[in-house]
Tab-separated table of C-alpha atoms and ligand atoms in Angstrom:
chain	number	residue	atom	x	y	z
C	859	MET	CA	0.000	0.000	0.000
C	860	VAL	CA	1.420	3.388	-0.982
C	861	LYS	CA	1.550	5.950	1.810
C	862	GLN	CA	-0.650	9.009	1.261
C	863	VAL	CA	1.016	12.421	1.357
C	864	SER	CA	-0.206	15.662	2.812
C	865	GLY	CA	2.576	18.027	1.727
C	866	ARG	CA	1.323	20.891	3.909
C	867	ASP	CA	4.841	22.392	4.026
C	868	PHE	CA	4.629	23.074	0.307
C	869	ASP	CA	2.492	25.544	-1.645
C	870	TYR	CA	0.898	22.578	-3.451
C	871	ASP	CA	0.896	18.807	-3.160
C	872	LEU	CA	1.335	18.548	-6.911
C	873	PHE	CA	2.545	20.965	-9.561
C	874	VAL	CA	1.992	19.751	-13.121
C	875	ILE	CA	3.923	21.289	-16.013
C	876	GLY	CA	1.885	20.893	-19.197
C	877	ALA	CA	-1.912	20.782	-19.510
C	878	GLY	CA	-2.210	18.180	-22.255
C	879	SER	CA	-3.952	14.818	-22.098
C	880	GLY	CA	-1.628	13.322	-19.461
C	881	GLY	CA	-1.256	16.478	-17.367
C	882	VAL	CA	-4.967	17.260	-17.229
C	883	ARG	CA	-5.899	13.691	-16.280
C	884	ALA	CA	-3.238	13.557	-13.558
C	885	SER	CA	-4.331	16.968	-12.192
C	886	ARG	CA	-8.000	16.061	-12.096
C	887	ILE	CA	-7.491	12.662	-10.458
C	888	ALA	CA	-4.948	13.949	-7.930
C	889	ALA	CA	-7.380	16.726	-6.968
C	890	SER	CA	-10.201	14.190	-6.628
C	891	HIS	CA	-8.025	12.350	-4.106
C	892	GLY	CA	-7.820	15.556	-2.085
C	893	ALA	CA	-4.464	16.877	-3.301
C	894	ARG	CA	-3.877	20.613	-3.725
C	895	VAL	CA	-2.954	20.832	-7.393
C	896	ALA	CA	-1.673	23.518	-9.754
C	897	VAL	CA	-0.887	23.215	-13.445
C	898	ALA	CA	1.127	25.485	-15.728
C	899	GLU	CA	0.519	25.686	-19.470
C	900	GLU	CA	2.383	28.053	-21.765
C	901	TYR	CA	0.098	27.681	-24.805
C	902	ARG	CA	-3.471	26.379	-24.598
C	903	VAL	CA	-5.082	23.908	-22.211
C	904	GLY	CA	-5.690	20.637	-24.065
C	905	GLY	CA	-2.244	19.856	-25.431
C	906	THR	CA	-1.210	18.435	-28.795
C	907	CYS	CA	-4.082	15.969	-29.212
C	908	VAL	CA	-6.825	18.513	-28.709
C	909	ILE	CA	-5.236	21.715	-29.991
C	910	ARG	CA	-3.065	20.644	-32.944
C	911	GLY	CA	-3.186	16.897	-33.285
C	912	CYS	CA	-5.612	13.982	-33.159
C	913	VAL	CA	-8.862	15.916	-32.849
C	914	PRO	CA	-8.492	18.638	-35.497
C	915	LYS	CA	-6.781	16.069	-37.774
C	916	LYS	CA	-9.725	13.669	-37.481
C	917	LEU	CA	-12.131	16.493	-38.318
C	918	LEU	CA	-10.098	17.247	-41.446
C	919	VAL	CA	-10.249	13.552	-42.342
C	920	TYR	CA	-14.043	13.658	-41.976
C	921	GLY	CA	-14.196	16.872	-43.993
C	922	SER	CA	-12.059	15.537	-46.829
C	923	HIS	CA	-13.971	12.256	-46.946
C	924	PHE	CA	-17.029	14.033	-48.321
C	925	ALA	CA	-15.318	14.120	-51.722
C	926	GLU	CA	-15.716	10.346	-51.952
C	927	GLU	CA	-19.123	10.288	-50.259
C	928	LEU	CA	-20.507	12.915	-52.613
C	929	GLN	CA	-19.214	11.016	-55.639
C	930	ASP	CA	-20.809	7.834	-54.301
C	931	ALA	CA	-24.055	9.676	-53.657
C	932	ALA	CA	-24.781	9.794	-57.391
C	933	ASN	CA	-24.780	5.975	-57.479
C	934	TYR	CA	-27.497	6.007	-54.846
C	935	GLY	CA	-29.678	8.342	-56.886
C	936	TRP	CA	-28.688	11.683	-55.437
C	937	THR	CA	-28.042	14.657	-57.660
C	938	VAL	CA	-25.380	16.850	-56.165
C	939	GLU	CA	-25.184	20.024	-58.167
C	940	LYS	CA	-22.098	22.192	-58.288
C	941	MET	CA	-19.838	20.383	-55.873
C	942	THR	CA	-17.339	22.901	-54.527
C	943	PHE	CA	-15.094	22.962	-51.527
C	944	ASP	CA	-14.088	25.947	-49.406
C	945	TRP	CA	-10.981	25.393	-47.268
C	946	PRO	CA	-11.437	28.450	-44.986
C	947	THR	CA	-14.913	27.183	-44.034
C	948	LEU	CA	-13.584	23.769	-42.988
C	949	ARG	CA	-10.471	25.219	-41.354
C	950	ASP	CA	-12.433	27.739	-39.296
C	951	ALA	CA	-15.062	25.202	-38.264
C	952	VAL	CA	-12.298	22.901	-37.062
C	953	LEU	CA	-10.532	25.694	-35.185
C	954	LYS	CA	-13.838	26.642	-33.567
C	955	ASP	CA	-14.214	23.117	-32.282
C	956	VAL	CA	-10.686	23.299	-30.922
C	957	ASP	CA	-11.793	26.422	-28.996
C	958	ARG	CA	-14.765	24.491	-27.624
C	959	LEU	CA	-12.532	21.675	-26.378
C	960	ASN	CA	-10.029	24.130	-24.966
C	961	THR	CA	-12.856	25.616	-22.894
C	962	ALA	CA	-14.090	22.161	-21.860
C	963	TYR	CA	-10.633	21.142	-20.640
C	964	THR	CA	-10.227	24.467	-18.816
C	965	ASN	CA	-13.602	23.913	-17.131
C	966	THR	CA	-12.541	20.425	-16.069
C	967	LEU	CA	-9.550	21.882	-14.260
C	968	GLU	CA	-11.638	24.642	-12.738
C	969	ASN	CA	-14.413	22.289	-11.595
C	970	ASN	CA	-11.817	20.128	-9.887
C	971	LYS	CA	-10.264	23.147	-8.173
C	972	VAL	CA	-6.967	22.797	-10.004
C	973	GLU	CA	-5.232	26.164	-10.053
C	974	ARG	CA	-4.061	27.244	-13.523
C	975	PHE	CA	-1.005	29.304	-14.408
C	976	LEU	CA	-1.132	30.168	-18.101
C	977	GLU	CA	2.564	30.766	-18.493
C	978	ARG	CA	5.756	28.788	-18.953
C	979	ALA	CA	7.081	26.970	-15.907
C	980	THR	CA	10.505	25.444	-15.421
C	981	VAL	CA	11.984	23.228	-12.739
C	982	ALA	CA	14.098	25.168	-10.229
C	983	GLY	CA	14.730	22.316	-7.785
C	984	PRO	CA	13.383	18.939	-6.656
C	985	ASN	CA	10.349	20.653	-5.121
C	986	LEU	CA	10.473	24.040	-6.770
C	987	VAL	CA	8.972	25.455	-9.949
C	988	ARG	CA	9.730	28.880	-11.435
C	989	LEU	CA	7.105	30.629	-13.554
C	990	ALA	CA	7.962	32.902	-16.486
C	991	SER	CA	6.757	35.830	-14.354
C	992	GLY	CA	9.558	35.042	-11.904
C	993	ARG	CA	7.300	33.664	-9.174
C	994	GLU	CA	8.543	30.531	-7.437
C	995	ILE	CA	6.173	27.837	-6.234
C	996	SER	CA	6.967	24.810	-4.123
C	997	ALA	CA	5.311	21.423	-4.435
C	998	LYS	CA	5.682	18.051	-2.764
C	999	TYR	CA	5.635	16.459	-6.215
C	1000	ILE	CA	6.260	17.837	-9.692
C	1001	LEU	CA	4.836	16.092	-12.744
C	1002	ILE	CA	6.386	16.773	-16.147
C	1003	ALA	CA	3.786	16.381	-18.884
C	1004	THR	CA	5.173	18.701	-21.529
C	1005	GLY	CA	4.682	16.320	-24.463
C	1006	ALA	CA	6.709	16.399	-27.650
C	1007	TRP	CA	7.368	18.824	-30.468
C	1008	PRO	CA	7.777	18.271	-34.237
C	1009	VAL	CA	11.370	17.770	-35.335
C	1010	MET	CA	12.554	19.997	-38.181
C	1011	PRO	CA	15.710	18.400	-39.618
C	1012	GLU	CA	18.438	20.831	-40.646
C	1013	PHE	CA	18.626	21.606	-44.362
C	1014	PRO	CA	18.934	24.908	-46.240
C	1015	GLY	CA	15.531	26.564	-46.598
C	1016	SER	CA	13.840	24.604	-43.786
C	1017	GLU	CA	12.328	27.910	-42.619
C	1018	HIS	CA	10.039	27.778	-45.682
C	1019	CYS	CA	8.532	24.487	-44.520
C	1020	ILE	CA	5.736	23.913	-42.040
C	1021	THR	CA	5.039	21.196	-39.478
C	1022	SER	CA	1.810	19.694	-38.151
C	1023	ASN	CA	1.650	22.691	-35.780
C	1024	GLU	CA	0.994	25.089	-38.661
C	1025	VAL	CA	-0.890	22.880	-41.103
C	1026	PHE	CA	-4.244	23.527	-39.432
C	1027	HIS	CA	-3.923	27.270	-40.063
C	1028	LEU	CA	-3.140	27.376	-43.808
C	1029	GLU	CA	-4.518	30.523	-45.415
C	1030	LYS	CA	-5.582	28.708	-48.553
C	1031	LEU	CA	-5.692	25.180	-49.877
C	1032	PRO	CA	-2.400	24.490	-51.675
C	1033	LYS	CA	-2.474	23.045	-55.189
C	1034	ARG	CA	0.748	21.089	-54.663
C	1035	VAL	CA	1.936	19.660	-51.357
C	1036	VAL	CA	5.249	17.943	-50.702
C	1037	ILE	CA	5.393	15.954	-47.475
C	1038	SER	CA	8.679	14.901	-45.900
C	1039	GLY	CA	8.384	11.630	-43.950
C	1040	ALA	CA	6.094	8.654	-44.395
C	1041	GLY	CA	4.935	8.023	-40.838
C	1042	TYR	CA	1.612	8.693	-39.117
C	1043	ILE	CA	1.365	12.409	-39.751
C	1044	ALA	CA	2.668	12.234	-43.315
C	1045	MET	CA	0.247	9.503	-44.372
C	1046	GLU	CA	-2.732	11.102	-42.656
C	1047	PHE	CA	-2.169	14.505	-44.250
C	1048	ALA	CA	-1.302	12.925	-47.601
C	1049	GLY	CA	-4.789	11.398	-47.496
C	1050	ILE	CA	-6.485	14.641	-46.459
C	1051	PHE	CA	-4.803	16.798	-49.109
C	1052	ASN	CA	-5.235	14.167	-51.813
C	1053	ALA	CA	-8.964	13.856	-51.094
C	1054	LEU	CA	-9.306	17.640	-51.157
C	1055	GLY	CA	-7.871	17.678	-54.682
C	1056	CYS	CA	-4.270	18.749	-54.026
C	1057	HIS	CA	-1.366	17.075	-55.779
C	1058	VAL	CA	0.602	15.270	-53.094
C	1059	THR	CA	4.184	13.992	-53.185
C	1060	VAL	CA	5.417	11.980	-50.206
C	1061	VAL	CA	9.192	11.952	-49.847
C	1062	ASN	CA	10.916	9.600	-47.433
C	1063	ARG	CA	14.519	8.973	-46.470
C	1064	SER	CA	13.971	5.193	-46.522
C	1065	GLU	CA	12.158	2.849	-48.910
C	1066	THR	CA	9.091	2.338	-46.772
C	1067	ILE	CA	5.950	3.913	-45.349
C	1068	LEU	CA	4.668	3.457	-41.805
C	1069	ARG	CA	7.583	1.495	-40.426
C	1070	GLY	CA	6.298	-0.756	-37.634
C	1071	TYR	CA	2.959	-1.639	-39.235
C	1072	ASP	CA	2.341	-5.006	-40.876
C	1073	GLU	CA	4.009	-5.180	-44.284
C	1074	SER	CA	0.989	-6.489	-46.198
C	1075	LEU	CA	-1.085	-3.549	-45.004
C	1076	ARG	CA	1.623	-1.043	-45.830
C	1077	ASP	CA	1.890	-2.491	-49.336
C	1078	ARG	CA	-1.877	-2.305	-49.754
C	1079	LEU	CA	-1.990	1.319	-48.597
C	1080	LEU	CA	0.856	2.211	-50.926
C	1081	GLN	CA	-0.897	0.636	-53.928
C	1082	ILE	CA	-4.258	2.240	-53.174
C	1083	THR	CA	-2.870	5.707	-52.508
C	1084	MET	CA	-0.697	5.585	-55.646
C	1085	ALA	CA	-3.795	4.692	-57.643
C	1086	ARG	CA	-5.507	7.665	-56.010
C	1087	GLY	CA	-2.757	9.921	-57.335
C	1088	ILE	CA	-0.295	10.319	-54.474
C	1089	GLU	CA	3.310	10.259	-55.712
C	1090	TYR	CA	6.117	8.725	-53.684
C	1091	LYS	CA	9.848	9.375	-53.721
C	1092	PHE	CA	11.758	6.847	-51.623
C	1093	ASN	CA	15.400	6.914	-50.489
C	1094	CYS	CA	15.314	10.641	-51.146
C	1095	PRO	CA	16.640	12.870	-48.390
C	1096	PHE	CA	15.835	16.586	-48.677
C	1097	ASP	CA	18.857	18.454	-50.000
C	1098	ARG	CA	17.503	22.004	-49.879
C	1099	VAL	CA	14.366	24.045	-50.273
C	1100	GLU	CA	14.190	27.371	-52.117
C	1101	LYS	CA	11.397	29.900	-52.126
C	1102	ARG	CA	10.601	31.548	-55.447
C	1103	GLU	CA	9.444	35.107	-56.001
C	1104	ASP	CA	5.854	34.023	-56.608
C	1105	GLY	CA	5.800	32.379	-53.156
C	1106	SER	CA	6.002	28.823	-54.459
C	1107	ILE	CA	8.659	26.456	-53.192
C	1108	ASP	CA	11.238	24.299	-54.979
C	1109	VAL	CA	12.244	21.117	-53.200
C	1110	PHE	CA	15.601	19.625	-54.205
C	1111	LEU	CA	16.054	15.959	-53.339
C	1112	GLY	CA	19.390	14.184	-52.957
C	1113	LYS	CA	21.489	14.722	-56.030
C	1114	GLN	CA	18.542	15.169	-58.392
C	1115	PRO	CA	19.031	18.368	-60.426
C	1116	ASP	CA	15.332	19.100	-61.006
C	1117	PRO	CA	13.274	20.251	-58.059
C	1118	ILE	CA	9.693	19.328	-57.187
C	1119	HIS	CA	7.466	22.395	-57.285
C	1120	ALA	CA	5.215	22.927	-54.302
C	1121	ASP	CA	2.990	25.485	-52.633
C	1122	VAL	CA	3.323	23.935	-49.185
C	1123	VAL	CA	6.048	21.701	-47.789
C	1124	LEU	CA	4.997	19.769	-44.695
C	1125	VAL	CA	7.763	18.191	-42.659
C	1126	ALA	CA	6.558	15.212	-40.598
C	1127	THR	CA	9.716	13.436	-39.546
C	1128	GLY	CA	8.947	12.581	-35.947
C	1129	ARG	CA	8.458	14.397	-32.681
C	1130	ARG	CA	11.028	15.095	-29.981
C	1131	PRO	CA	10.266	15.151	-26.233
C	1132	LYS	CA	9.844	18.734	-25.090
C	1133	THR	CA	12.512	19.048	-22.413
C	1134	ASP	CA	14.763	21.809	-23.778
C	1135	GLY	CA	15.223	24.613	-21.260
C	1136	LEU	CA	12.968	22.920	-18.722
C	1137	GLY	CA	15.576	23.210	-15.947
C	1138	LEU	CA	15.504	19.500	-15.137
C	1139	GLU	CA	19.212	19.592	-14.348
C	1140	ASN	CA	18.327	21.770	-11.329
C	1141	ALA	CA	16.688	18.726	-9.778
C	1142	GLY	CA	19.208	16.152	-10.986
C	1143	VAL	CA	16.770	14.642	-13.512
C	1144	THR	CA	18.781	12.827	-16.170
C	1145	LEU	CA	17.689	12.811	-19.810
C	1146	GLY	CA	17.969	10.156	-22.504
C	1147	SER	CA	19.747	10.598	-25.833
C	1148	ALA	CA	16.581	11.784	-27.622
C	1149	GLY	CA	15.889	14.348	-24.907
C	1150	GLU	CA	13.347	12.072	-23.242
C	1151	ILE	CA	12.887	11.672	-19.502
C	1152	PRO	CA	13.587	8.064	-18.505
C	1153	VAL	CA	11.150	6.875	-15.840
C	1154	ASP	CA	10.550	3.704	-13.814
C	1155	ASP	CA	7.392	1.557	-14.005
C	1156	HIS	CA	5.526	4.161	-11.965
C	1157	GLY	CA	6.628	7.200	-13.962
C	1158	LYS	CA	9.265	8.297	-11.438
C	1159	THR	CA	12.342	10.080	-12.803
C	1160	SER	CA	15.834	9.930	-11.325
C	1161	CYS	CA	14.614	12.533	-8.791
C	1162	ASP	CA	12.247	11.044	-6.155
C	1163	SER	CA	9.835	13.991	-6.138
C	1164	ILE	CA	9.588	14.381	-9.924
C	1165	TYR	CA	7.482	12.193	-12.195
C	1166	ALA	CA	6.827	12.298	-15.937
C	1167	VAL	CA	4.014	11.006	-18.148
C	1168	GLY	CA	3.134	10.999	-21.839
C	1169	ASP	CA	5.168	11.834	-24.929
C	1170	VAL	CA	7.938	13.497	-22.913
C	1171	THR	CA	9.000	10.023	-21.756
C	1172	ASN	CA	9.122	8.835	-25.398
C	1173	ARG	CA	7.735	5.406	-24.603
C	1174	VAL	CA	4.551	5.247	-26.670
C	1175	GLN	CA	3.551	8.566	-28.249
C	1176	LEU	CA	-0.209	8.024	-28.091
C	1177	THR	CA	-2.843	10.082	-26.258
C	1178	PRO	CA	-4.614	7.184	-24.490
C	1179	ILE	CA	-1.268	6.068	-23.076
C	1180	ALA	CA	-0.531	9.538	-21.692
C	1181	ILE	CA	-3.997	9.549	-20.106
C	1182	ARG	CA	-3.468	6.143	-18.514
C	1183	GLU	CA	-0.035	7.145	-17.249
C	1184	GLY	CA	-1.468	10.347	-15.744
C	1185	GLN	CA	-4.295	8.397	-14.103
C	1186	ALA	CA	-1.971	5.692	-12.736
C	1187	PHE	CA	0.430	8.290	-11.333
C	1188	ALA	CA	-2.328	10.208	-9.531
C	1189	ASP	CA	-4.088	7.083	-8.258
C	1190	ARG	CA	-0.858	5.670	-6.902
C	1191	VAL	CA	0.755	8.748	-5.388
C	1192	PHE	CA	-2.392	10.476	-4.102
C	1193	GLY	CA	-4.993	7.716	-3.958
C	1194	GLY	CA	-2.906	4.962	-2.434
C	1195	LYS	CA	-3.781	2.527	-5.233
C	1196	GLU	CA	-1.028	0.239	-6.520
C	1197	THR	CA	-1.685	0.736	-10.221
C	1198	SER	CA	0.537	0.639	-13.259
C	1199	VAL	CA	0.024	0.860	-17.003
C	1200	SER	CA	0.039	-2.203	-19.242
C	1201	TYR	CA	1.896	-1.569	-22.500
C	1202	ASP	CA	0.877	-4.918	-23.900
C	1203	CYS	CA	-1.426	-5.098	-26.948
C	1204	ILE	CA	-1.857	-1.361	-27.502
C	1205	PRO	CA	-4.171	-0.862	-30.472
C	1206	SER	CA	-3.250	1.898	-32.895
C	1207	ALA	CA	-4.492	3.291	-36.173
C	1208	VAL	CA	-3.419	5.514	-39.006
C	1209	PHE	CA	-6.246	7.684	-40.315
C	1210	SER	CA	-4.974	7.447	-43.852
C	1211	GLN	CA	-7.469	7.003	-46.688
C	1212	PRO	CA	-8.291	4.151	-46.429
C	1213	PRO	CA	-7.347	3.886	-42.752
C	1214	LEU	CA	-5.386	1.035	-41.263
C	1215	ALA	CA	-5.240	-0.287	-37.731
C	1216	GLY	CA	-3.473	-2.987	-35.786
C	1217	VAL	CA	-3.025	-4.620	-32.406
C	1218	GLY	CA	-0.397	-7.095	-31.224
C	1219	LEU	CA	2.421	-8.613	-33.233
C	1220	THR	CA	2.809	-8.049	-36.957
C	1221	GLU	CA	3.691	-11.068	-39.087
C	1222	SER	CA	7.397	-10.217	-39.134
C	1223	GLN	CA	7.475	-9.502	-35.376
C	1224	ALA	CA	5.756	-12.840	-34.745
C	1225	ARG	CA	8.249	-14.662	-36.992
C	1226	GLN	CA	11.085	-13.097	-35.027
C	1227	ALA	CA	9.568	-14.178	-31.722
C	1228	PHE	CA	8.110	-17.581	-32.702
C	1229	GLY	CA	10.123	-18.565	-35.781
C	1230	SER	CA	8.012	-20.639	-38.181
C	1231	ASN	CA	5.660	-21.697	-35.395
C	1232	ILE	CA	2.949	-19.233	-36.382
C	1233	LYS	CA	-0.092	-19.352	-38.630
C	1234	VAL	CA	-1.271	-16.424	-40.688
C	1235	TYR	CA	-4.916	-16.116	-41.669
C	1236	SER	CA	-6.290	-13.399	-43.892
C	1237	SER	CA	-9.292	-12.083	-45.701
C	1238	ASP	CA	-8.766	-10.042	-48.843
C	1239	PHE	CA	-12.113	-8.607	-49.848
C	1240	ARG	CA	-13.759	-5.795	-51.754
C	1241	PRO	CA	-16.021	-3.879	-49.362
C	1242	MET	CA	-19.613	-3.648	-50.565
C	1243	LYS	CA	-19.329	0.108	-50.321
C	1244	ASN	CA	-16.464	0.093	-52.815
C	1245	ILE	CA	-18.261	-2.196	-55.260
C	1246	PHE	CA	-21.210	0.172	-55.360
C	1247	GLY	CA	-18.836	3.135	-55.536
C	1248	HIS	CA	-17.036	1.558	-58.536
C	1249	ARG	CA	-13.760	1.628	-56.618
C	1250	PRO	CA	-11.525	-1.400	-57.201
C	1251	GLU	CA	-9.878	-0.945	-53.774
C	1252	ARG	CA	-9.810	-4.028	-51.576
C	1253	GLY	CA	-9.698	-4.357	-47.808
C	1254	LEU	CA	-7.269	-6.721	-46.117
C	1255	TYR	CA	-7.587	-8.252	-42.654
C	1256	LYS	CA	-4.817	-10.374	-41.211
C	1257	MET	CA	-4.638	-12.538	-38.116
C	1258	ILE	CA	-1.370	-13.866	-36.696
C	1259	VAL	CA	-1.744	-16.947	-34.512
C	1260	ASP	CA	0.618	-18.952	-32.278
C	1261	ALA	CA	0.555	-22.360	-34.014
C	1262	SER	CA	0.997	-24.291	-30.756
C	1263	THR	CA	-1.754	-22.699	-28.696
C	1264	GLU	CA	-3.931	-21.146	-31.431
C	1265	LYS	CA	-3.789	-17.922	-29.398
C	1266	VAL	CA	-4.224	-14.816	-31.532
C	1267	LEU	CA	-0.996	-12.781	-31.395
C	1268	GLY	CA	-2.039	-9.884	-33.601
C	1269	ILE	CA	-4.753	-8.543	-35.873
C	1270	HIS	CA	-4.138	-5.977	-38.598
C	1271	MET	CA	-6.603	-4.447	-40.981
C	1272	ILE	CA	-6.885	-1.909	-43.772
C	1273	GLY	CA	-10.214	-0.816	-45.193
C	1274	PRO	CA	-13.093	1.564	-44.481
C	1275	ASP	CA	-13.734	2.077	-40.750
C	1276	SER	CA	-10.936	-0.274	-39.736
C	1277	PRO	CA	-9.993	1.770	-36.619
C	1278	GLU	CA	-13.619	1.532	-35.412
C	1279	ILE	CA	-13.652	-2.222	-35.969
C	1280	LEU	CA	-10.227	-2.812	-34.468
C	1281	GLN	CA	-11.057	-1.309	-31.062
C	1282	ALA	CA	-13.494	-4.131	-30.261
C	1283	THR	CA	-11.153	-6.703	-31.778
C	1284	ALA	CA	-8.336	-5.474	-29.544
C	1285	ILE	CA	-10.328	-6.596	-26.493
C	1286	ALA	CA	-10.298	-10.150	-27.809
C	1287	VAL	CA	-6.567	-10.065	-28.548
C	1288	LYS	CA	-5.754	-8.521	-25.173
C	1289	ALA	CA	-7.910	-11.179	-23.491
C	1290	GLY	CA	-5.827	-13.895	-25.172
C	1291	LEU	CA	-8.614	-15.469	-27.245
C	1292	THR	CA	-7.865	-18.122	-29.851
C	1293	LYS	CA	-8.649	-18.469	-33.542
C	1294	ALA	CA	-11.274	-21.034	-32.520
C	1295	ASP	CA	-12.990	-18.393	-30.353
C	1296	PHE	CA	-13.225	-16.117	-33.369
C	1297	ASP	CA	-14.507	-18.966	-35.565
C	1298	ALA	CA	-17.129	-19.875	-32.970
C	1299	THR	CA	-18.630	-16.406	-33.251
C	1300	VAL	CA	-21.393	-16.046	-35.815
C	1301	ALA	CA	-20.737	-13.509	-38.565
C	1302	LEU	CA	-22.704	-10.278	-38.464
C	1303	HIS	CA	-23.890	-9.977	-42.030
C	1304	PRO	CA	-23.545	-7.904	-44.123
C	1305	SER	CA	-20.645	-6.032	-42.609
C	1306	MET	CA	-16.933	-5.671	-43.189
C	1307	ALA	CA	-16.271	-6.703	-39.594
C	1308	GLU	CA	-17.667	-10.192	-40.297
C	1309	GLU	CA	-14.430	-10.936	-42.161
C	1310	LEU	CA	-12.839	-11.201	-38.706
C	1311	VAL	CA	-14.636	-14.480	-38.053
C	1312	LEU	CA	-14.305	-15.766	-41.610
C	1313	MET	CA	-10.539	-15.661	-42.067
C	1314	ARG	CA	-8.795	-18.574	-43.753
V	323	NDP	P1	6.716	8.924	-37.330
V	323	NDP	O1	7.729	8.433	-36.375
V	323	NDP	O2	5.422	8.196	-37.441
V	323	NDP	O3	7.353	8.945	-38.792
V	323	NDP	C1	8.517	9.679	-39.046
V	323	NDP	C2	8.854	9.614	-40.525
V	323	NDP	O4	9.923	10.506	-40.799
V	323	NDP	C3	9.289	8.244	-40.984
V	323	NDP	O5	8.848	8.055	-42.297
V	323	NDP	C4	10.814	8.323	-40.912
V	323	NDP	O6	11.422	7.521	-41.885
V	323	NDP	C5	11.057	9.786	-41.255
V	323	NDP	N1	12.207	10.382	-40.537
V	323	NDP	C6	12.536	10.220	-39.253
V	323	NDP	N2	13.617	10.965	-38.949
V	323	NDP	C7	13.971	11.609	-40.082
V	323	NDP	C8	15.003	12.528	-40.410
V	323	NDP	N3	15.887	12.925	-39.505
V	323	NDP	N4	15.076	12.995	-41.672
V	323	NDP	C9	14.182	12.598	-42.607
V	323	NDP	N5	13.179	11.743	-42.341
V	323	NDP	C10	13.077	11.255	-41.107
V	323	NDP	O7	6.518	10.464	-36.975
V	323	NDP	P2	5.311	11.489	-37.194
V	323	NDP	O8	5.964	12.813	-37.158
V	323	NDP	O9	4.496	11.122	-38.376
V	323	NDP	O10	4.422	11.277	-35.899
V	323	NDP	C11	4.995	11.442	-34.604
V	323	NDP	C12	4.280	10.586	-33.596
V	323	NDP	O11	2.988	11.105	-33.355
V	323	NDP	C13	4.037	9.151	-34.059
V	323	NDP	O12	5.114	8.325	-33.738
V	323	NDP	C14	2.789	8.764	-33.337
V	323	NDP	O13	3.134	8.165	-32.126
V	323	NDP	C15	2.088	10.083	-33.081
V	323	NDP	N6	0.904	10.201	-33.961
V	323	NDP	C16	-0.079	9.273	-33.854
V	323	NDP	C17	-1.192	9.339	-34.670
V	323	NDP	C18	-2.254	8.297	-34.556
V	323	NDP	O14	-2.283	7.594	-33.551
V	323	NDP	N7	-3.122	8.130	-35.553
V	323	NDP	C19	-1.351	10.402	-35.646
V	323	NDP	C20	-0.250	11.319	-35.695
V	323	NDP	C21	0.830	11.210	-34.866
V	323	NDP	P3	11.690	5.933	-41.717
V	323	NDP	O15	11.001	5.465	-40.501
V	323	NDP	O16	11.114	5.308	-42.955
V	323	NDP	O17	13.154	5.806	-41.669
């Protein structure tokens, strides 16, 4: 049983730096356990996910998807006259929703009596925080939840490029977009811009997209998106970027003499933990080579009074993980509950078009762990929606099974709504169900999800 703390000698029991997903959850739960909590945020309450990440991105995905839906509508008898798209309308509607969520998160803190300091805070000692205004505040515990920040690699002209921080604020819809990187952000925005009618070129330093996802799904996404008009340049590092007088941008790749012409260049080459200038050295907190804060199983740093959760620890850069880490920290330190976060079988998705999603081991990970002692089942099908929409695109579901026990090790899928379908599937994988358990479940017809119980 963890001993409860009172911390009456300090200004607060807990001072949280960063009001994103992890910081807000930790603040709220700690306060509900009776702790006196303050949080500092230098930008906007809500953090990356709410302000300039998952939420506004998903709304742009929804917005861009209407292109396909409206085209399909004609097949169902609808006449859609004069189909036009206005970027400022979508952009502003999305930004308005971000404002709404910012207010909701602020209210959550207020309702839970968490004091807010809307300014930058740094660590001045093991129990001391210094605000940008110069004020110093003491706390029994400090929680670092500052998240991560897009990396902008060094190359001449990088100042003409934008990151995912700026992409939500574009003045107008670009005709030509070059995207550097082929990870989550690159593939999601490639899909959004492509659906909105922009010409998209994805440029990556390696020969692959979405490293870490199952290879068959990556191949399928590559084929489908190429057919949709997205161009790819692999093994092509950026050499330099030049801005022309008319405002357009020339992107020079490797040793290629001819540039790619673009109106917007989006760099999406990973995110770095946001620890620069945070003063962690004042409390003896050591950092890892990528600037991350190494923590133990309970989120404790090398300083006993300082904890860290979320992207700043660079374990799994996903919002639900930051939330769980924030909850577990607060429950343990202030609620006396012995809780920790399970990093096993974390489902994830890429909201590309079509989207893909996965949980558990990919085929190549399973082969590494189990050798040839695995079975791979799959279903390669053309969703009914695509048949009616005259789209040749096919969905692909894959199940990786331990051949000895029949236990499902991983499920991976690409096709319409696959992230929605995968969430429920992830429960079965996490629970350790077998292929036989899936087969024993009657198909729900007609649906795409039924393919999960029909795999061969
Ligand atoms: P990713 O790590 O997903 O992808 C980075 C891409 O940039 C890869 O294609 C990589 O190439 C390339 N790259 C890496 N370093 C360099 C470099 N120095 N120079 C040139 N290219 C480079 O990063 P993102 O920025 O797309 O996303 C950051 C994180 O945000 C993700 O890891 C994810 O955790 C999170 N996120 C999650 C989303 C979701 O859950 N749907 C959505 C958006 C973000 P390669 O690997 O081929 O070598």
